[in-house]
Short mmCIF file of C-alpha atoms in Angstrom, two decimals:
data_model
loop_
_atom_site.label_atom_id
_atom_site.label_comp_id
_atom_site.label_asym_id
_atom_site.label_seq_id
_atom_site.Cartn_x
_atom_site.Cartn_y
_atom_site.Cartn_z
CA MET A 147 -7.54 -58.16 32.21
CA LEU A 148 -4.18 -58.01 30.44
CA ILE A 149 -5.72 -59.28 27.21
CA ARG A 150 -8.46 -56.65 27.47
CA GLN A 151 -5.89 -53.86 27.89
CA PHE A 152 -3.96 -55.23 24.95
CA LEU A 153 -7.07 -55.22 22.79
CA ILE A 154 -7.96 -51.68 23.81
CA GLY A 155 -4.43 -50.52 23.04
CA PHE A 156 -4.49 -52.31 19.71
CA LEU A 157 -7.82 -50.72 18.79
CA VAL A 158 -6.54 -47.27 19.75
CA LEU A 159 -3.43 -47.74 17.62
CA LEU A 160 -5.55 -49.03 14.78
CA PHE A 161 -7.84 -46.00 15.03
CA VAL A 162 -4.90 -43.57 15.08
CA ALA A 163 -3.25 -45.34 12.16
CA SER A 164 -6.51 -45.28 10.21
CA LEU A 165 -6.96 -41.59 11.00
CA ILE A 166 -3.43 -40.77 9.83
CA ALA A 167 -3.88 -42.86 6.70
CA GLY A 168 -7.21 -41.16 6.03
CA LEU A 169 -5.65 -37.72 6.43
CA TRP A 170 -2.69 -38.69 4.28
CA TYR A 171 -4.74 -39.92 1.35
CA GLY A 172 -7.76 -37.66 1.82
CA THR A 173 -5.72 -34.47 1.78
CA ARG A 174 -3.96 -35.53 -1.41
CA LEU A 175 -7.04 -36.05 -3.55
CA GLU A 176 -6.62 -34.37 -6.93
CA GLN A 177 -9.98 -32.63 -6.68
CA LEU A 178 -8.98 -31.05 -3.33
CA THR A 179 -5.44 -29.95 -4.25
CA ILE A 180 -4.72 -26.37 -5.33
CA LYS A 181 -3.22 -26.47 -8.82
CA ASN A 182 -4.15 -23.10 -10.27
CA ILE A 183 -3.67 -19.56 -8.95
CA ILE A 184 -5.78 -16.87 -10.60
CA VAL A 185 -4.36 -13.34 -10.31
CA ILE A 186 -6.50 -10.29 -11.09
CA GLY A 187 -5.67 -6.59 -10.78
CA GLY A 188 -2.86 -4.09 -11.08
CA GLN A 189 -1.52 -2.41 -14.18
CA THR A 190 2.23 -2.56 -13.68
CA ILE A 191 2.59 -5.34 -11.09
CA SER A 192 3.76 -8.66 -12.52
CA HIS A 193 1.20 -11.42 -12.02
CA GLU A 194 4.03 -13.93 -12.34
CA ILE A 195 5.73 -12.46 -9.27
CA VAL A 196 2.48 -12.77 -7.31
CA LYS A 197 2.04 -16.37 -8.46
CA GLY A 198 5.66 -17.23 -7.69
CA LYS A 199 5.49 -15.93 -4.13
CA THR A 200 2.17 -17.72 -3.59
CA GLU A 201 3.56 -20.99 -4.94
CA ALA A 202 6.42 -20.73 -2.46
CA VAL A 203 3.97 -20.38 0.43
CA LEU A 204 1.97 -23.38 -0.80
CA GLY A 205 5.04 -25.61 -0.79
CA GLY A 206 5.57 -28.17 1.95
CA SER A 207 3.12 -29.57 4.47
CA TYR A 208 1.78 -29.21 8.00
CA ILE A 209 3.67 -31.48 10.46
CA GLY A 210 4.85 -33.51 7.49
CA LEU A 211 1.36 -34.90 6.97
CA ILE A 212 -1.12 -32.47 5.40
CA PRO A 213 -0.05 -30.66 2.20
CA ARG A 214 -0.35 -26.89 2.35
CA ARG A 215 -2.04 -27.15 -1.05
CA PHE A 216 -4.99 -28.99 0.52
CA VAL A 217 -7.76 -26.57 -0.38
CA TRP A 218 -9.66 -26.70 2.92
CA TRP A 219 -6.59 -25.91 5.02
CA TYR A 220 -4.49 -23.83 2.65
CA PRO A 221 -2.44 -21.05 4.35
CA HIS A 222 -4.77 -18.16 3.57
CA GLU A 223 -3.25 -15.65 6.00
CA ASP A 224 0.33 -16.48 4.99
CA ILE A 225 -0.53 -15.93 1.32
CA LEU A 226 -2.27 -12.65 2.15
CA GLU A 227 0.78 -11.40 4.05
CA VAL A 228 3.25 -12.31 1.31
CA VAL A 229 1.06 -10.61 -1.31
CA LYS A 230 0.83 -7.49 0.87
CA SER A 231 4.63 -7.40 1.01
CA ILE A 232 4.87 -6.86 -2.76
CA PRO A 233 5.47 -3.14 -3.44
CA ARG A 234 2.47 -1.10 -4.64
CA ILE A 235 -0.13 -3.81 -4.02
CA LYS A 236 -3.27 -2.36 -2.44
CA ASN A 237 -6.25 -4.07 -0.77
CA PRO A 238 -5.39 -7.68 -1.66
CA VAL A 239 -8.07 -10.36 -1.32
CA VAL A 240 -7.39 -14.11 -1.36
CA GLU A 241 -10.26 -16.55 -1.77
CA ARG A 242 -10.97 -20.13 -2.72
CA VAL A 243 -12.68 -20.48 -6.09
CA SER A 244 -12.97 -24.26 -6.33
CA GLY A 245 -11.34 -27.41 -5.05
CA THR A 246 -8.31 -26.79 -7.24
CA GLU A 247 -8.18 -22.99 -7.60
CA ILE A 248 -7.64 -19.91 -5.48
CA LYS A 249 -8.01 -16.31 -6.64
CA ILE A 250 -5.85 -13.35 -5.66
CA GLN A 251 -7.30 -9.95 -6.49
CA PHE A 252 -5.82 -6.54 -5.71
CA GLU A 253 -5.61 -2.88 -6.63
CA GLU A 254 -2.43 -0.91 -7.21
CA TYR A 255 -0.99 2.14 -5.51
CA PHE A 256 0.16 4.88 -7.89
CA PRO A 257 2.61 7.61 -6.85
CA TYR A 258 0.82 10.93 -6.44
CA ALA A 259 3.49 12.90 -4.61
CA LEU A 260 6.54 12.56 -2.38
CA TRP A 261 6.53 12.89 1.40
CA CYS A 262 10.07 13.78 2.44
CA ASP A 263 11.82 13.87 5.79
CA GLU A 264 13.35 17.26 5.05
CA ILE A 265 12.77 19.91 2.39
CA LYS A 266 16.03 19.15 0.61
CA THR A 267 16.61 15.42 0.95
CA ASP A 268 16.32 12.18 -0.97
CA GLU A 269 14.78 10.41 2.04
CA CYS A 270 11.19 10.27 0.81
CA ILE A 271 8.26 7.91 0.48
CA PHE A 272 5.57 7.75 -2.18
CA ILE A 273 2.05 8.79 -1.21
CA GLU A 274 -1.12 8.10 -3.16
CA ASP A 275 -3.92 10.62 -3.72
CA THR A 276 -5.42 9.82 -0.30
CA GLY A 277 -2.23 10.95 1.46
CA TYR A 278 -1.30 7.39 2.44
CA GLY A 279 2.40 6.49 2.28
CA PHE A 280 2.82 3.14 0.57
CA SER A 281 6.46 2.69 -0.44
CA VAL A 282 9.96 4.08 0.00
CA ALA A 283 10.81 6.25 -3.00
CA PRO A 284 14.08 5.75 -4.87
CA LYS A 285 16.49 8.65 -5.04
CA LEU A 286 16.20 11.23 -7.84
CA SER A 287 12.43 10.72 -8.05
CA GLY A 288 11.64 14.29 -7.04
CA ASP A 289 11.92 15.84 -10.48
CA THR A 290 8.45 14.84 -11.62
CA LEU A 291 6.46 14.65 -8.39
CA LEU A 292 5.42 17.38 -5.97
CA ARG A 293 7.25 17.16 -2.64
CA TYR A 294 5.67 17.48 0.82
CA HIS A 295 7.36 17.98 4.16
CA SER A 296 5.53 17.76 7.47
CA LEU A 297 6.98 19.53 10.50
CA GLY A 298 7.04 17.16 13.46
CA LEU A 299 5.73 14.17 11.52
CA LYS A 300 8.23 11.70 10.10
CA PRO A 301 7.30 10.06 6.79
CA LEU A 302 6.66 6.36 7.42
CA VAL A 303 5.24 3.73 5.11
CA GLY A 304 1.77 2.78 6.34
CA THR A 305 0.94 6.24 7.70
CA SER A 306 -0.79 9.27 6.19
CA LEU A 307 0.49 12.77 5.59
CA LEU A 308 -2.91 14.47 5.23
CA ASP A 309 -6.45 13.40 4.58
CA LYS A 310 -7.52 13.29 0.95
CA THR A 311 -9.60 16.48 1.05
CA LYS A 312 -6.77 18.65 2.38
CA LEU A 313 -4.22 17.06 0.09
CA THR A 314 -6.45 17.76 -2.90
CA GLU A 315 -6.84 21.40 -1.84
CA THR A 316 -3.08 21.91 -1.78
CA VAL A 317 -2.74 20.48 -5.29
CA ARG A 318 -5.60 22.68 -6.54
CA PHE A 319 -3.82 25.74 -5.19
CA VAL A 320 -0.54 24.69 -6.82
CA ASN A 321 -2.32 24.28 -10.15
CA LEU A 322 -3.99 27.68 -9.81
CA VAL A 323 -0.80 29.62 -9.06
CA GLN A 324 1.06 27.81 -11.81
CA THR A 325 -1.63 28.22 -14.47
CA VAL A 326 -2.66 31.80 -13.72
CA GLN A 327 0.43 33.38 -12.18
CA GLY A 328 3.18 31.15 -13.55
CA PHE A 329 4.58 30.36 -10.10
CA GLU A 330 6.31 26.98 -9.84
CA VAL A 331 5.87 25.28 -6.45
CA SER A 332 8.63 22.80 -5.60
CA THR A 333 7.70 21.82 -2.04
CA ILE A 334 4.71 22.07 0.26
CA GLU A 335 5.41 22.22 3.98
CA VAL A 336 2.69 21.68 6.59
CA ASP A 337 2.73 21.87 10.38
CA SER A 338 0.61 20.59 13.25
CA MET A 339 -1.49 23.79 13.26
CA GLU A 340 -2.44 23.14 9.61
CA ASP A 341 -0.43 26.09 8.40
CA VAL A 342 0.85 25.37 4.91
CA PHE A 343 3.85 26.90 3.16
CA TYR A 344 4.13 26.72 -0.62
CA ILE A 345 7.83 26.99 -1.40
CA LEU A 346 8.54 28.33 -4.88
CA ASN A 347 11.35 27.32 -7.20
CA ASP A 348 12.72 30.86 -7.17
CA GLY A 349 13.01 30.82 -3.38
CA GLY A 350 9.77 32.64 -2.53
CA GLU A 351 7.09 31.31 -0.21
CA ILE A 352 3.32 31.56 0.06
CA LYS A 353 1.74 30.94 3.46
CA ALA A 354 -1.85 29.79 3.96
CA ASN A 355 -3.92 27.49 6.15
CA LEU A 356 -5.43 24.14 5.23
CA SER A 357 -8.80 25.18 6.67
CA ILE A 358 -9.22 27.77 3.89
CA PRO A 359 -10.31 26.52 0.43
CA ALA A 360 -7.76 26.82 -2.37
CA GLU A 361 -9.91 29.26 -4.38
CA ILE A 362 -10.13 31.70 -1.48
CA VAL A 363 -6.40 31.52 -0.79
CA PHE A 364 -5.73 32.12 -4.49
CA ALA A 365 -8.17 35.05 -4.64
CA ASN A 366 -6.42 36.65 -1.66
CA LEU A 367 -3.06 36.12 -3.35
CA GLN A 368 -4.31 37.76 -6.55
CA SER A 369 -5.54 40.77 -4.59
CA ILE A 370 -2.10 41.16 -3.05
CA LEU A 371 -0.31 40.79 -6.37
CA GLU A 372 -2.58 43.38 -8.02
CA ALA A 373 -1.67 45.98 -5.41
CA LYS A 374 0.89 48.45 -6.76
CA GLU A 375 3.37 47.89 -3.97
CA PHE A 376 3.54 44.15 -4.80
CA THR A 377 3.66 44.21 -8.60
CA HIS A 378 7.34 43.23 -8.48
CA LEU A 379 6.34 39.82 -7.08
CA LYS A 380 4.63 38.70 -10.26
CA SER A 381 6.43 36.04 -12.29
#
């Protein structure tokens, strides 16, 4: 009985040792080890930065046994998260290409406007043309980009100021009043009722509503400006 138990124990240990040895050597095969990282996408984002951060994630091993570079168990989600953390990267995708390669593909966010906490403040975030806030904006970046302020809605990265259609309408109106009337809009303020206030550089203000198309708002403005009692408002 004792000999039988000893044999069973020996066989179990032998099996475990064989399994560990198999994992050790099998997960270190050259043809199953990630050696190359392909990076595609972006215009201003450094591919070397993406590769460097990915290489860092691939370093080390699981429980000191299985390399993180082993292609079948590579840390896909960890790589995806670290790539997402790189400023301006949009919609990243990580996939295995072969036994030795993975591919990282992404788009890039481009600043379309500023979403600011207050009308006159440097506390702003960048938004893209969909209204989505993707990155904290550095100070003094408001000279070239249109500024937005939302009453009751704090600008936070990962949230949206407006939907793309409404955001586009506000920009169309700004372009119309600038091109035709010569008015320079510095800030656009919106509230929860979708009222919108176009604040001019000279201190004036034009009020409208986001439910009304830009062309109609502009036509109404032109009618007002053409009235004799308002001719002094023209630029």
